Amino acid sequence: MGDHKEQQPVRVGAAVRRRRRALELTLAVVAERTGLSVPFLSQVENDRARPSSTSLEKLADALRTTAVELLAAADPAATVDLVRAEPLPEDDFAPRTRNLVRGHHQLHASEFTGDHDAGREFQHRNDELMYVADGAVEIEAEGRAYRLGRGDTLYLTGGVRHRWRATVPDTRIIVVAVAEHIEAVRDRSR
């Protein structure tokens, strides 16, 4: 087995989509600039097709960047990262926050143990899910109070102002959110 680390292919699609949207270009405009088809570009952006080096260069030119920059902004095709729990002294009940995901990913997850500043209001750019692993919390969101117990979840869309507090000792909640660097696109037609 050894220390050999297998080179994983990158998923350039998300980087292409982010760049195209940042420039406010449609797939049709990029297709016209590159000579590549709209269906192929859609497949690239959804990581169902990998562009050749020539196609990637054409895409980079159309998006006013370089192939190197697109590859640098690409997501790894496969990532496995184990985050182990840290042992805590049994008599330590101080509030804690622990990141459950390391690095720069599309999801951010944290574990909150104990209470925290209940007066602090949060408003995140993207959606998040709050899960009560142990204990109970009271969450105020958009002017309504929600009481959650062990096993309950609350889903908040991006932009919702909220605050929370533990209502019993040793409360533990898990918060999973779309990372702030991700530009979530909302379907406002619903």
XYZ file of C-alpha atoms in Angstrom:
190
model
C 0.000 0.000 0.000
C 2.679 2.549 0.968
C 2.315 6.302 1.029
C 1.244 6.611 -2.605
C -1.659 8.991 -2.968
C -3.773 8.379 -6.039
C -4.305 11.461 -8.207
C -8.018 12.183 -8.355
C -9.531 13.851 -11.431
C -10.985 17.272 -10.796
C -14.550 18.388 -11.395
C -14.167 21.591 -13.367
C -17.908 22.001 -14.018
C -18.725 24.010 -10.901
C -15.797 26.356 -11.562
C -16.968 26.904 -15.150
C -20.547 27.558 -13.977
C -19.438 29.983 -11.235
C -17.273 31.923 -13.684
C -19.985 32.016 -16.376
C -22.587 33.243 -13.890
C -20.189 35.827 -12.446
C -19.859 37.233 -15.973
C -23.661 36.981 -16.402
C -23.312 34.898 -19.557
C -25.770 32.319 -20.839
C -24.730 28.901 -22.065
C -25.765 30.015 -25.555
C -23.326 32.953 -25.474
C -20.481 30.722 -24.255
C -21.354 28.167 -26.950
C -21.192 30.866 -29.592
C -17.809 32.114 -28.311
C -16.281 28.629 -28.086
C -17.862 26.751 -30.968
C -18.938 24.082 -28.475
C -22.564 22.970 -28.232
C -24.940 24.083 -25.483
C -25.716 20.451 -24.503
C -21.990 19.691 -24.168
C -21.417 22.828 -22.072
C -24.338 21.849 -19.850
C -22.815 18.389 -19.408
C -19.452 19.968 -18.504
C -21.062 22.257 -15.924
C -22.885 19.284 -14.393
C -19.722 17.138 -14.418
C -21.228 14.594 -16.791
C -18.551 15.349 -19.378
C -14.909 16.354 -19.035
C -13.600 18.827 -21.567
C -10.437 18.057 -23.489
C -7.511 20.427 -22.968
C -8.455 22.183 -26.228
C -12.088 22.606 -25.142
C -10.974 23.812 -21.704
C -8.752 26.444 -23.344
C -11.699 27.590 -25.508
C -13.895 27.786 -22.398
C -11.257 29.734 -20.497
C -10.900 32.239 -23.352
C -14.681 32.681 -23.568
C -14.828 33.227 -19.804
C -11.903 35.689 -19.831
C -9.664 33.520 -17.673
C -7.129 30.733 -18.125
C -7.428 26.963 -18.041
C -5.030 26.982 -15.078
C -7.365 29.324 -13.143
C -10.397 27.144 -13.930
C -8.549 24.034 -12.784
C -7.378 25.795 -9.621
C -10.998 26.695 -8.816
C -12.216 23.158 -9.584
C -13.527 20.741 -6.980
C -11.746 17.450 -6.364
C -13.713 14.535 -7.791
C -13.597 12.566 -4.562
C -12.775 13.665 -1.050
C -12.915 11.592 2.081
C -11.979 13.348 5.309
C -12.421 11.862 8.764
C -12.816 14.266 11.686
C -12.462 12.447 15.007
C -14.148 13.533 18.219
C -11.888 15.139 20.769
C -12.051 13.592 24.230
C -13.264 16.082 26.857
C -12.743 15.988 30.604
C -15.899 14.684 32.309
C -16.184 17.744 34.566
C -15.878 20.275 31.718
C -19.341 21.593 30.766
C -18.204 24.779 29.022
C -20.006 25.669 25.775
C -18.078 24.425 22.751
C -18.158 24.711 18.999
C -16.486 22.046 16.882
C -16.174 22.034 13.092
C -17.257 18.701 11.656
C -15.883 19.393 8.174
C -12.402 20.688 7.435
C -11.319 22.706 4.463
C -13.081 24.570 1.687
C -16.167 22.539 0.730
C -19.723 23.125 -0.412
C -21.120 22.190 3.001
C -20.156 23.479 6.414
C -21.080 21.513 9.522
C -20.592 22.394 13.188
C -21.497 20.873 16.509
C -22.519 23.200 19.340
C -22.451 21.811 22.879
C -23.943 23.682 25.808
C -25.305 27.181 25.558
C -23.945 30.235 23.792
C -24.811 33.925 23.531
C -28.587 33.574 23.157
C -28.911 37.231 22.140
C -26.721 36.807 19.083
C -28.717 36.910 15.868
C -27.605 34.976 12.796
C -28.413 35.503 9.137
C -26.629 33.267 6.674
C -26.454 33.703 2.940
C -27.390 30.097 2.187
C -29.676 27.381 3.560
C -28.970 25.527 6.783
C -30.344 22.638 8.796
C -30.292 22.543 12.596
C -30.510 19.088 14.236
C -30.846 18.560 18.003
C -28.616 15.589 18.878
C -29.161 15.887 22.664
C -31.140 18.185 24.927
C -33.490 20.899 23.748
C -33.335 24.343 22.147
C -35.600 27.242 21.473
C -35.091 28.896 18.103
C -36.578 32.228 17.108
C -36.826 32.650 13.343
C -38.766 35.258 11.389
C -40.656 36.325 14.516
C -41.789 32.812 15.520
C -40.458 30.644 18.337
C -39.813 26.938 17.774
C -39.074 24.450 20.561
C -37.024 21.493 19.436
C -36.125 18.370 21.375
C -33.747 15.492 20.757
C -34.021 14.283 17.145
C -35.904 17.347 15.877
C -34.675 19.407 12.914
C -35.365 22.899 11.647
C -34.579 23.934 8.072
C -33.884 27.612 7.374
C -33.557 29.055 3.897
C -30.819 31.566 3.218
C -31.454 35.046 4.556
C -33.678 34.003 7.481
C -32.741 35.917 10.645
C -32.634 33.626 13.662
C -31.254 33.112 17.154
C -31.226 30.086 19.407
C -30.631 29.060 22.997
C -30.288 25.784 24.833
C -33.155 25.180 27.252
C -31.599 22.221 29.103
C -28.000 21.526 30.188
C -25.712 19.447 27.967
C -27.628 20.340 24.814
C -25.864 19.393 21.596
C -26.972 20.625 18.164
C -25.547 19.980 14.731
C -25.762 22.737 12.115
C -25.193 21.824 8.474
C -25.179 24.703 6.004
C -24.383 25.417 2.396
C -21.007 27.181 2.601
C -20.940 30.965 2.315
C -18.686 30.886 -0.779
C -21.351 28.976 -2.728
C -23.732 31.158 -4.696
C -27.026 29.361 -4.225
C -29.551 30.026 -6.949
C -33.145 30.161 -5.802
C -36.222 29.283 -7.801
C -38.393 32.276 -6.876
C -41.268 31.081 -9.080
C -42.629 28.831 -6.313
